[in-house]
Amino acid sequence: MARKKLKLGLVGYGFMGRTHSNAFRQVNQFFDLDYQPVLQAVCARDGEKARAFAAQWGYDSVETDWRKLVARPDIDLIDIASPNDTHAEIALAAASAGKMVLCEKPLGRNAAEAERMVDAVAKAGVANMVWYNYRRVPAVTLAKQLIDEGRLGRIFHYRAKFLQDWTISKDLPQGGAGLWRLDVNVAGSGVTGDLLAHCIDTALWLNGSIDQVTAMTETFIKERQHNLTGKVEKVGIDDASAFLARFANGSLATFEATRYARGHKALYTFEINGEHASIFWDLHDLHRLQYFDHRDEGRVRGWRSLHITDGDHPYMKQWWVPGLQIGYEHTFIHQAADFLRGLSEGKPPAPSFRDALATDYVTDAVLRSAQNGRWEQVRKASES
Ligand code: SOE
């Protein structure tokens, strides 16, 4: 059967432009879907780099102004993989042009921006999704299944951290290609919006909504040379952020992210303790889920290290044979597959813009609390 073509216009050619392009190129090879993404156009301000990217990844055409891309009648879907300060404007224009919109995380630089994006896609009635890719690590999806089946019982604790070490040098500049994550005007915040946002998205998915937070943040290097102005400028991002939270289900949580944990490159871990069982997951060992079930017979009770590579495990029957692992890039392929399947089945893809707004409400509350030293209530992303 001929597949329906879905013509994509990608904005941005950096790290995320590559992960998304790879996902769209591979998805039909491994998943049986009604839709086939077509790499119709890539857009970036630097025409030469955009043309090189198009040639490498197989995009059919190039634009250097995203407004032109959004206006093109031969584009069905706009995929935003450009820096955070561009998300809202592009998403609003794309939605009002009737295009489906995918957006890299975080949705907005803050919840106010994200609210406008949610309103725009709701008003236009277009499909939308945010690339919180870690939900689609098979071991993380399995954790969701185990929790939903009630195997953990009542949840008491949620513990998450995301540790990196790539900004420790005071000589690292801020701003511009590759380093916009250090420029608060572009990124919106530091590790709170960049790394904790991942931990929060997973947590809301696995353990429900968060009611209250109390936080602390720190900027260890106060000034850095700015790549675009050439001047030494104040650093406005948080280099480290930690918070306590109370979930609506009564469980207590700790979250921590930093780019100053020497020796850790992308150590995203979470542990959940329930009345019957606990689970632990670690991005550096992403194909394993650690599981402890108190209901096991006492003599053989202990932590089990589940190797999530079997056909019974989420997504895995699409890949190789049991025992053979997959990696980071596959999480984006899974998300693209779920999005395309959702389109055929009329199932709204997740996380939607509204789901991602819920994460922005938490990160906003974290940053407010870090400023005022108080517990902050977290707003809820309503269904209206
Ligand atoms: C930052 O270093 C970063 O690339 C994040 O922006 C990504 O979202 C995260 O998945 C890996 O780390």
mmCIF file of C-alpha atoms and ligand atoms in Angstrom:
data_model
loop_
_atom_site.group_PDB
_atom_site.id
_atom_site.type_symbol
_atom_site.label_atom_id
_atom_site.label_comp_id
_atom_site.label_asym_id
_atom_site.label_seq_id
_atom_site.Cartn_x
_atom_site.Cartn_y
_atom_site.Cartn_z
ATOM 1 C CA MET A 1 0.000 0.000 0.000
ATOM 2 C CA ALA A 2 1.315 3.439 -0.920
ATOM 3 C CA ARG A 3 2.111 5.500 2.137
ATOM 4 C CA LYS A 4 0.740 9.021 2.590
ATOM 5 C CA LYS A 5 3.488 11.597 2.224
ATOM 6 C CA LEU A 6 4.055 14.058 5.045
ATOM 7 C CA LYS A 7 6.204 16.941 3.840
ATOM 8 C CA LEU A 8 8.508 18.311 6.516
ATOM 9 C CA GLY A 9 10.123 21.700 6.909
ATOM 10 C CA LEU A 10 12.898 21.614 9.510
ATOM 11 C CA VAL A 11 14.157 24.801 11.181
ATOM 12 C CA GLY A 12 17.700 24.485 12.551
ATOM 13 C CA TYR A 13 20.598 22.205 11.651
ATOM 14 C CA GLY A 14 22.411 21.762 14.958
ATOM 15 C CA PHE A 15 22.540 18.744 17.251
ATOM 16 C CA MET A 16 18.730 18.487 17.403
ATOM 17 C CA GLY A 17 18.293 19.087 13.662
ATOM 18 C CA ARG A 18 20.434 15.975 13.184
ATOM 19 C CA THR A 19 18.548 13.812 15.711
ATOM 20 C CA HIS A 20 15.176 14.722 14.158
ATOM 21 C CA SER A 21 16.378 14.280 10.565
ATOM 22 C CA ASN A 22 17.834 10.897 11.394
ATOM 23 C CA ALA A 23 14.534 9.862 13.018
ATOM 24 C CA PHE A 24 12.476 10.866 9.987
ATOM 25 C CA ARG A 25 14.861 9.171 7.568
ATOM 26 C CA GLN A 26 14.880 5.879 9.475
ATOM 27 C CA VAL A 27 11.377 5.553 10.829
ATOM 28 C CA ASN A 28 9.790 3.815 7.817
ATOM 29 C CA GLN A 29 12.630 1.312 7.656
ATOM 30 C CA PHE A 30 11.757 -0.079 11.076
ATOM 31 C CA PHE A 31 8.104 0.765 11.736
ATOM 32 C CA ASP A 32 5.107 -0.184 9.634
ATOM 33 C CA LEU A 33 3.276 3.129 9.208
ATOM 34 C CA ASP A 34 0.688 4.701 6.915
ATOM 35 C CA TYR A 35 2.698 7.919 6.690
ATOM 36 C CA GLN A 36 6.058 8.571 5.098
ATOM 37 C CA PRO A 37 7.954 11.720 6.114
ATOM 38 C CA VAL A 38 9.487 13.564 3.168
ATOM 39 C CA LEU A 39 12.461 15.826 3.888
ATOM 40 C CA GLN A 40 11.094 18.706 1.848
ATOM 41 C CA ALA A 41 13.087 21.686 3.148
ATOM 42 C CA VAL A 42 15.555 22.750 5.800
ATOM 43 C CA CYS A 43 15.798 26.336 6.971
ATOM 44 C CA ALA A 44 18.680 28.194 8.613
ATOM 45 C CA ARG A 45 20.021 31.746 8.417
ATOM 46 C CA ASP A 46 23.399 30.622 7.107
ATOM 47 C CA GLY A 47 22.580 29.524 3.535
ATOM 48 C CA GLU A 48 25.891 27.794 2.935
ATOM 49 C CA LYS A 49 25.610 25.671 6.075
ATOM 50 C CA ALA A 50 21.947 24.949 5.355
ATOM 51 C CA ARG A 51 22.845 23.743 1.834
ATOM 52 C CA ALA A 52 25.600 21.506 3.209
ATOM 53 C CA PHE A 53 23.141 20.084 5.763
ATOM 54 C CA ALA A 54 20.505 19.543 3.048
ATOM 55 C CA ALA A 55 23.021 17.678 0.889
ATOM 56 C CA GLN A 56 24.164 15.493 3.781
ATOM 57 C CA TRP A 57 20.704 14.556 5.061
ATOM 58 C CA GLY A 58 18.784 14.525 1.791
ATOM 59 C CA TYR A 59 16.577 17.621 2.116
ATOM 60 C CA ASP A 60 15.076 18.626 -1.181
ATOM 61 C CA SER A 61 15.386 22.412 -0.786
ATOM 62 C CA VAL A 62 16.721 25.172 1.464
ATOM 63 C CA GLU A 63 15.267 28.358 2.939
ATOM 64 C CA THR A 64 17.126 31.038 4.871
ATOM 65 C CA ASP A 65 14.014 32.766 6.276
ATOM 66 C CA TRP A 66 11.665 30.632 8.383
ATOM 67 C CA ARG A 67 8.726 32.867 7.392
ATOM 68 C CA LYS A 68 9.142 31.719 3.795
ATOM 69 C CA LEU A 69 9.282 28.110 4.928
ATOM 70 C CA VAL A 70 6.068 28.484 6.942
ATOM 71 C CA ALA A 71 4.321 30.132 3.968
ATOM 72 C CA ARG A 72 5.166 27.318 1.543
ATOM 73 C CA PRO A 73 2.070 25.370 0.403
ATOM 74 C CA ASP A 74 4.182 22.227 -0.121
ATOM 75 C CA ILE A 75 4.990 21.921 3.606
ATOM 76 C CA ASP A 76 2.637 19.995 5.946
ATOM 77 C CA LEU A 77 4.635 20.093 9.137
ATOM 78 C CA ILE A 78 7.111 22.526 10.703
ATOM 79 C CA ASP A 79 9.715 20.940 12.981
ATOM 80 C CA ILE A 80 11.432 23.495 15.229
ATOM 81 C CA ALA A 81 14.972 22.464 16.178
ATOM 82 C CA SER A 82 16.426 25.964 16.481
ATOM 83 C CA PRO A 83 17.466 27.713 19.747
ATOM 84 C CA ASN A 84 14.841 28.319 22.454
ATOM 85 C CA ASP A 85 14.266 32.028 21.708
ATOM 86 C CA THR A 86 12.862 31.120 18.266
ATOM 87 C CA HIS A 87 10.356 28.459 19.388
ATOM 88 C CA ALA A 88 7.351 30.654 20.175
ATOM 89 C CA GLU A 89 7.428 32.939 17.150
ATOM 90 C CA ILE A 90 7.863 30.097 14.663
ATOM 91 C CA ALA A 91 5.257 27.874 16.335
ATOM 92 C CA LEU A 92 2.669 30.667 16.369
ATOM 93 C CA ALA A 93 3.196 31.437 12.679
ATOM 94 C CA ALA A 94 3.225 27.740 11.713
ATOM 95 C CA ALA A 95 -0.004 27.031 13.602
ATOM 96 C CA SER A 96 -1.775 30.017 12.094
ATOM 97 C CA ALA A 97 -0.671 28.795 8.627
ATOM 98 C CA GLY A 98 -2.399 25.484 9.471
ATOM 99 C CA LYS A 99 0.797 23.412 9.694
ATOM 100 C CA MET A 100 1.372 20.628 12.185
ATOM 101 C CA VAL A 101 4.084 21.726 14.631
ATOM 102 C CA LEU A 102 6.806 19.754 16.372
ATOM 103 C CA CYS A 103 9.125 21.574 18.763
ATOM 104 C CA GLU A 104 12.366 20.744 20.541
ATOM 105 C CA LYS A 105 12.283 21.038 24.339
ATOM 106 C CA PRO A 106 11.723 23.149 26.370
ATOM 107 C CA LEU A 107 8.536 24.385 24.726
ATOM 108 C CA GLY A 108 8.977 28.056 25.724
ATOM 109 C CA ARG A 109 11.733 29.963 27.492
ATOM 110 C CA ASN A 110 9.104 30.356 30.201
ATOM 111 C CA ALA A 111 5.486 29.358 30.772
ATOM 112 C CA ALA A 112 4.097 32.637 29.390
ATOM 113 C CA GLU A 113 5.645 31.845 26.000
ATOM 114 C CA ALA A 114 4.519 28.235 26.208
ATOM 115 C CA GLU A 115 0.928 29.285 26.999
ATOM 116 C CA ARG A 116 0.802 31.314 23.783
ATOM 117 C CA MET A 117 2.069 28.290 21.861
ATOM 118 C CA VAL A 118 -0.545 26.007 23.431
ATOM 119 C CA ASP A 119 -3.295 28.503 22.587
ATOM 120 C CA ALA A 120 -2.060 28.809 18.984
ATOM 121 C CA VAL A 121 -2.085 25.060 18.233
ATOM 122 C CA ALA A 122 -5.405 24.611 20.053
ATOM 123 C CA LYS A 123 -7.012 27.420 18.071
ATOM 124 C CA ALA A 124 -5.633 26.104 14.765
ATOM 125 C CA GLY A 125 -6.515 22.494 15.661
ATOM 126 C CA VAL A 126 -3.156 21.226 14.382
ATOM 127 C CA ALA A 127 -1.204 18.176 15.576
ATOM 128 C CA ASN A 128 1.628 19.122 17.906
ATOM 129 C CA MET A 129 4.337 17.413 19.959
ATOM 130 C CA VAL A 130 7.460 18.289 21.938
ATOM 131 C CA TRP A 131 10.625 16.174 21.616
ATOM 132 C CA TYR A 132 11.041 15.014 25.217
ATOM 133 C CA ASN A 133 12.805 11.979 23.817
ATOM 134 C CA TYR A 134 13.723 10.147 27.031
ATOM 135 C CA ARG A 135 10.129 8.930 27.432
ATOM 136 C CA ARG A 136 10.906 6.668 24.453
ATOM 137 C CA VAL A 137 13.927 4.889 25.918
ATOM 138 C CA PRO A 138 12.484 1.348 26.044
ATOM 139 C CA ALA A 139 13.543 0.921 29.700
ATOM 140 C CA VAL A 140 11.779 4.182 30.639
ATOM 141 C CA THR A 141 8.630 3.170 28.741
ATOM 142 C CA LEU A 142 8.757 -0.153 30.577
ATOM 143 C CA ALA A 143 8.976 1.741 33.883
ATOM 144 C CA LYS A 144 5.762 3.551 32.873
ATOM 145 C CA GLN A 145 4.054 0.211 32.127
ATOM 146 C CA LEU A 146 5.130 -1.286 35.482
ATOM 147 C CA ILE A 147 3.860 1.755 37.393
ATOM 148 C CA ASP A 148 0.551 1.834 35.497
ATOM 149 C CA GLU A 149 0.059 -1.876 36.207
ATOM 150 C CA GLY A 150 0.316 -1.003 39.917
ATOM 151 C CA ARG A 151 3.403 -3.153 40.534
ATOM 152 C CA LEU A 152 5.066 -0.510 42.689
ATOM 153 C CA GLY A 153 1.912 0.176 44.710
ATOM 154 C CA ARG A 154 1.685 3.523 46.433
ATOM 155 C CA ILE A 155 4.643 5.726 45.470
ATOM 156 C CA PHE A 156 6.591 7.287 48.347
ATOM 157 C CA HIS A 157 9.673 8.790 46.686
ATOM 158 C CA TYR A 158 10.842 10.107 43.296
ATOM 159 C CA ARG A 159 14.524 11.005 42.945
ATOM 160 C CA ALA A 160 16.031 12.391 39.735
ATOM 161 C CA LYS A 161 19.250 14.019 38.655
ATOM 162 C CA PHE A 162 20.922 15.116 35.430
ATOM 163 C CA LEU A 163 24.637 15.806 35.761
ATOM 164 C CA GLN A 164 27.092 17.201 33.209
ATOM 165 C CA ASP A 165 30.511 18.889 33.381
ATOM 166 C CA TRP A 166 31.001 20.758 30.090
ATOM 167 C CA THR A 167 30.821 24.393 31.306
ATOM 168 C CA ILE A 168 33.274 24.316 34.214
ATOM 169 C CA SER A 169 36.034 26.297 32.466
ATOM 170 C CA LYS A 170 35.754 30.043 33.090
ATOM 171 C CA ASP A 171 37.296 30.584 29.641
ATOM 172 C CA LEU A 172 34.281 29.080 27.858
ATOM 173 C CA PRO A 173 32.411 31.933 26.158
ATOM 174 C CA GLN A 174 28.627 32.350 26.134
ATOM 175 C CA GLY A 175 26.340 32.890 23.135
ATOM 176 C CA GLY A 176 26.343 31.993 19.454
ATOM 177 C CA ALA A 177 26.298 28.628 17.714
ATOM 178 C CA GLY A 178 26.743 25.723 20.103
ATOM 179 C CA LEU A 179 26.929 27.992 23.172
ATOM 180 C CA TRP A 180 23.531 29.706 23.117
ATOM 181 C CA ARG A 181 22.541 27.448 26.048
ATOM 182 C CA LEU A 182 24.739 29.709 28.211
ATOM 183 C CA ASP A 183 23.027 32.924 27.061
ATOM 184 C CA VAL A 184 19.950 33.559 29.209
ATOM 185 C CA ASN A 185 18.249 35.732 26.599
ATOM 186 C CA VAL A 186 18.309 32.857 24.124
ATOM 187 C CA ALA A 187 17.938 29.853 26.436
ATOM 188 C CA GLY A 188 15.538 31.347 29.003
ATOM 189 C CA SER A 189 17.354 29.629 31.876
ATOM 190 C CA GLY A 190 20.308 27.318 32.432
ATOM 191 C CA VAL A 191 20.142 23.741 33.638
ATOM 192 C CA THR A 192 16.598 24.246 34.954
ATOM 193 C CA GLY A 193 15.110 24.569 31.457
ATOM 194 C CA ASP A 194 17.717 22.451 29.682
ATOM 195 C CA LEU A 195 18.283 19.431 31.930
ATOM 196 C CA LEU A 196 15.744 19.492 34.769
ATOM 197 C CA ALA A 197 13.036 19.922 32.112
ATOM 198 C CA HIS A 198 13.817 16.368 30.938
ATOM 199 C CA CYS A 199 13.663 15.031 34.519
ATOM 200 C CA ILE A 200 10.386 16.866 35.135
ATOM 201 C CA ASP A 201 8.751 15.689 31.908
ATOM 202 C CA THR A 202 9.571 12.063 32.739
ATOM 203 C CA ALA A 203 8.442 12.533 36.342
ATOM 204 C CA LEU A 204 5.077 14.066 35.416
ATOM 205 C CA TRP A 205 4.529 11.187 32.994
ATOM 206 C CA LEU A 206 5.492 8.476 35.481
ATOM 207 C CA ASN A 207 4.222 9.903 38.752
ATOM 208 C CA GLY A 208 1.577 12.544 37.967
ATOM 209 C CA SER A 209 1.491 16.238 38.697
ATOM 210 C CA ILE A 210 3.659 18.240 41.085
ATOM 211 C CA ASP A 211 1.916 20.556 43.571
ATOM 212 C CA GLN A 212 4.752 22.467 45.265
ATOM 213 C CA VAL A 213 8.483 23.041 44.981
ATOM 214 C CA THR A 214 11.266 24.721 46.930
ATOM 215 C CA ALA A 215 14.507 25.313 45.077
ATOM 216 C CA MET A 216 18.018 26.683 45.044
ATOM 217 C CA THR A 217 20.122 27.645 42.043
ATOM 218 C CA GLU A 218 23.665 28.929 41.614
ATOM 219 C CA THR A 219 25.675 30.598 38.870
ATOM 220 C CA PHE A 220 29.264 29.612 39.599
ATOM 221 C CA ILE A 221 30.918 31.668 36.840
ATOM 222 C CA LYS A 222 29.384 35.143 36.992
ATOM 223 C CA GLU A 223 30.830 36.675 33.807
ATOM 224 C CA ARG A 224 31.835 35.259 30.438
ATOM 225 C CA GLN A 225 32.946 36.667 27.131
ATOM 226 C CA HIS A 226 29.965 36.860 24.758
ATOM 227 C CA ASN A 227 30.638 35.321 21.353
ATOM 228 C CA LEU A 228 28.399 37.763 19.474
ATOM 229 C CA THR A 229 29.331 41.063 21.149
ATOM 230 C CA GLY A 230 32.948 40.186 21.983
ATOM 231 C CA LYS A 231 32.399 41.780 25.435
ATOM 232 C CA VAL A 232 32.644 40.215 28.879
ATOM 233 C CA GLU A 233 29.022 40.063 30.030
ATOM 234 C CA LYS A 234 27.113 38.968 33.122
ATOM 235 C CA VAL A 235 26.008 35.313 33.032
ATOM 236 C CA GLY A 236 22.244 35.080 33.555
ATOM 237 C CA ILE A 237 21.739 31.321 33.516
ATOM 238 C CA ASP A 238 21.684 28.929 36.459
ATOM 239 C CA ASP A 239 24.692 26.571 36.367
ATOM 240 C CA ALA A 240 23.200 24.282 39.020
ATOM 241 C CA SER A 241 19.648 23.828 40.231
ATOM 242 C CA ALA A 242 18.168 21.583 42.895
ATOM 243 C CA PHE A 243 14.663 21.358 44.263
ATOM 244 C CA LEU A 244 12.385 19.466 46.594
ATOM 245 C CA ALA A 245 8.878 18.683 45.409
ATOM 246 C CA ARG A 246 5.566 17.314 46.632
ATOM 247 C CA PHE A 247 3.581 15.364 44.059
ATOM 248 C CA ALA A 248 -0.213 15.416 44.029
ATOM 249 C CA ASN A 249 -0.177 11.659 44.871
ATOM 250 C CA GLY A 250 1.529 12.456 48.190
ATOM 251 C CA SER A 251 5.031 11.322 47.228
ATOM 252 C CA LEU A 252 8.129 13.388 48.018
ATOM 253 C CA ALA A 253 10.837 14.158 45.500
ATOM 254 C CA THR A 254 14.321 15.520 45.018
ATOM 255 C CA PHE A 255 15.624 16.804 41.681
ATOM 256 C CA GLU A 256 19.134 18.044 40.845
ATOM 257 C CA ALA A 257 20.874 19.232 37.683
ATOM 258 C CA THR A 258 24.263 20.769 37.118
ATOM 259 C CA ARG A 259 26.902 21.321 34.442
ATOM 260 C CA TYR A 260 29.597 21.327 37.146
ATOM 261 C CA ALA A 261 29.724 17.653 38.158
ATOM 262 C CA ARG A 262 33.254 16.813 37.026
ATOM 263 C CA GLY A 263 33.346 13.374 35.419
ATOM 264 C CA HIS A 264 29.667 13.189 34.465
ATOM 265 C CA LYS A 265 28.696 13.805 30.832
ATOM 266 C CA ALA A 266 24.958 13.109 30.749
ATOM 267 C CA LEU A 267 24.190 11.204 33.925
ATOM 268 C CA TYR A 268 20.420 11.299 33.928
ATOM 269 C CA THR A 269 19.092 8.935 36.595
ATOM 270 C CA PHE A 270 15.823 8.420 38.398
ATOM 271 C CA GLU A 271 14.727 6.153 41.234
ATOM 272 C CA ILE A 272 11.161 5.541 42.346
ATOM 273 C CA ASN A 273 10.319 3.826 45.619
ATOM 274 C CA GLY A 274 6.883 2.315 46.035
ATOM 275 C CA GLU A 275 5.285 0.244 48.783
ATOM 276 C CA HIS A 276 5.927 -3.057 46.936
ATOM 277 C CA ALA A 277 8.751 -2.321 44.531
ATOM 278 C CA SER A 278 11.418 0.159 43.448
ATOM 279 C CA ILE A 279 12.885 0.995 40.056
ATOM 280 C CA PHE A 280 16.091 2.746 39.060
ATOM 281 C CA TRP A 281 17.254 3.904 35.619
ATOM 282 C CA ASP A 282 20.482 5.478 34.378
ATOM 283 C CA LEU A 283 20.993 7.084 30.942
ATOM 284 C CA HIS A 284 24.642 5.952 30.887
ATOM 285 C CA ASP A 285 23.311 2.371 30.992
ATOM 286 C CA LEU A 286 20.090 3.116 29.153
ATOM 287 C CA HIS A 287 19.130 -0.399 28.125
ATOM 288 C CA ARG A 288 18.892 -1.595 31.734
ATOM 289 C CA LEU A 289 16.106 -1.127 34.273
ATOM 290 C CA GLN A 290 16.911 -2.010 37.878
ATOM 291 C CA TYR A 291 13.900 -3.517 39.610
ATOM 292 C CA PHE A 292 13.419 -4.660 43.218
ATOM 293 C CA ASP A 293 10.185 -6.406 44.198
ATOM 294 C CA HIS A 294 9.595 -7.037 47.890
ATOM 295 C CA ARG A 295 6.979 -9.670 46.990
ATOM 296 C CA ASP A 296 9.679 -12.024 45.658
ATOM 297 C CA GLU A 297 10.462 -15.009 47.850
ATOM 298 C CA GLY A 298 12.820 -13.793 50.591
ATOM 299 C CA ARG A 299 15.678 -16.201 49.823
ATOM 300 C CA VAL A 300 16.077 -14.905 46.269
ATOM 301 C CA ARG A 301 14.874 -11.349 46.759
ATOM 302 C CA GLY A 302 17.166 -8.604 45.466
ATOM 303 C CA TRP A 303 17.682 -5.975 42.794
ATOM 304 C CA ARG A 304 17.176 -7.426 39.307
ATOM 305 C CA SER A 305 19.043 -5.852 36.421
ATOM 306 C CA LEU A 306 16.614 -6.189 33.516
ATOM 307 C CA HIS A 307 18.246 -6.050 30.092
ATOM 308 C CA ILE A 308 15.634 -4.287 27.962
ATOM 309 C CA THR A 309 16.447 -5.829 24.599
ATOM 310 C CA ASP A 310 13.787 -8.512 24.183
ATOM 311 C CA GLY A 311 10.852 -8.566 21.792
ATOM 312 C CA ASP A 312 8.528 -8.339 24.825
ATOM 313 C CA HIS A 313 10.007 -4.962 25.744
ATOM 314 C CA PRO A 314 8.602 -1.659 24.439
ATOM 315 C CA TYR A 315 9.716 -0.875 20.848
ATOM 316 C CA MET A 316 12.308 -3.672 20.810
ATOM 317 C CA LYS A 317 10.654 -6.090 18.419
ATOM 318 C CA GLN A 318 11.136 -3.457 15.696
ATOM 319 C CA TRP A 319 14.908 -3.720 16.044
ATOM 320 C CA TRP A 320 17.439 -6.551 16.040
ATOM 321 C CA VAL A 321 17.384 -9.845 17.924
ATOM 322 C CA PRO A 322 17.107 -10.269 21.719
ATOM 323 C CA GLY A 323 20.227 -9.194 23.550
ATOM 324 C CA LEU A 324 21.342 -6.585 20.998
ATOM 325 C CA GLN A 325 21.154 -3.005 22.198
ATOM 326 C CA ILE A 326 19.948 0.239 20.719
ATOM 327 C CA GLY A 327 20.895 3.790 21.726
ATOM 328 C CA TYR A 328 20.121 7.471 22.125
ATOM 329 C CA GLU A 329 19.121 8.183 18.518
ATOM 330 C CA HIS A 330 16.479 5.463 18.601
ATOM 331 C CA THR A 331 14.453 7.420 21.166
ATOM 332 C CA PHE A 332 13.805 10.047 18.483
ATOM 333 C CA ILE A 333 12.901 7.358 15.938
ATOM 334 C CA HIS A 334 10.391 5.914 18.432
ATOM 335 C CA GLN A 335 8.907 9.334 19.009
ATOM 336 C CA ALA A 336 8.588 9.966 15.257
ATOM 337 C CA ALA A 337 6.916 6.530 14.871
ATOM 338 C CA ASP A 338 4.444 7.252 17.671
ATOM 339 C CA PHE A 339 3.671 10.642 16.163
ATOM 340 C CA LEU A 340 2.992 9.188 12.708
ATOM 341 C CA ARG A 341 0.955 6.297 14.101
ATOM 342 C CA GLY A 342 -1.032 8.790 16.185
ATOM 343 C CA LEU A 343 -1.880 10.694 13.001
ATOM 344 C CA SER A 344 -3.327 7.581 11.323
ATOM 345 C CA GLU A 345 -5.181 6.448 14.425
ATOM 346 C CA GLY A 346 -6.452 9.918 15.341
ATOM 347 C CA LYS A 347 -4.607 9.647 18.695
ATOM 348 C CA PRO A 348 -3.108 12.953 19.909
ATOM 349 C CA PRO A 349 0.654 12.517 20.126
ATOM 350 C CA ALA A 350 2.389 12.947 23.497
ATOM 351 C CA PRO A 351 3.943 14.905 24.978
ATOM 352 C CA SER A 352 1.723 17.541 23.415
ATOM 353 C CA PHE A 353 2.370 21.273 23.724
ATOM 354 C CA ARG A 354 -0.049 21.248 26.655
ATOM 355 C CA ASP A 355 1.898 18.438 28.378
ATOM 356 C CA ALA A 356 5.112 20.404 27.855
ATOM 357 C CA LEU A 357 3.480 23.543 29.285
ATOM 358 C CA ALA A 358 3.038 21.585 32.527
ATOM 359 C CA THR A 359 6.825 21.134 32.614
ATOM 360 C CA ASP A 360 7.336 24.864 32.006
ATOM 361 C CA TYR A 361 5.022 25.610 34.943
ATOM 362 C CA VAL A 362 7.289 23.504 37.163
ATOM 363 C CA THR A 363 10.524 25.093 35.882
ATOM 364 C CA ASP A 364 9.015 28.575 36.354
ATOM 365 C CA ALA A 365 8.053 27.685 39.944
ATOM 366 C CA VAL A 366 11.585 26.332 40.561
ATOM 367 C CA LEU A 367 13.177 29.577 39.337
ATOM 368 C CA ARG A 368 10.721 31.700 41.368
ATOM 369 C CA SER A 369 11.425 29.701 44.512
ATOM 370 C CA ALA A 370 15.182 29.945 43.979
ATOM 371 C CA GLN A 371 14.756 33.748 43.887
ATOM 372 C CA ASN A 372 12.460 34.197 46.858
ATOM 373 C CA GLY A 373 13.518 31.246 49.043
ATOM 374 C CA ARG A 374 9.912 30.105 49.555
ATOM 375 C CA TRP A 375 7.822 27.059 48.660
ATOM 376 C CA GLU A 376 5.994 27.816 45.411
ATOM 377 C CA GLN A 377 2.711 26.348 44.161
ATOM 378 C CA VAL A 378 2.895 24.911 40.646
ATOM 379 C CA ARG A 379 0.245 26.023 38.151
ATOM 380 C CA LYS A 380 -1.642 23.290 36.317
ATOM 381 C CA ALA A 381 -1.961 23.150 32.518
ATOM 382 C CA SER A 382 -5.764 23.080 32.203
ATOM 383 C CA GLU A 383 -7.572 21.220 29.445
ATOM 384 C CA SER A 384 -9.466 24.325 28.255
HETATM 385 C C1 SOE B 1 22.769 19.815 26.872
HETATM 386 O O1 SOE B 1 24.118 19.470 26.874
HETATM 387 C C2 SOE B 1 21.943 18.719 26.220
HETATM 388 O O2 SOE B 1 22.370 18.595 24.891
HETATM 389 C C3 SOE B 1 20.463 19.055 26.266
HETATM 390 O O3 SOE B 1 20.167 20.249 25.567
HETATM 391 C C4 SOE B 1 19.680 17.892 25.716
HETATM 392 O O4 SOE B 1 18.290 18.145 25.788
HETATM 393 C C5 SOE B 1 20.024 16.651 26.556
HETATM 394 O O5 SOE B 1 19.288 15.540 26.098
HETATM 395 C C6 SOE B 1 21.493 16.356 26.486
HETATM 396 O O6 SOE B 1 22.183 17.499 26.920
#
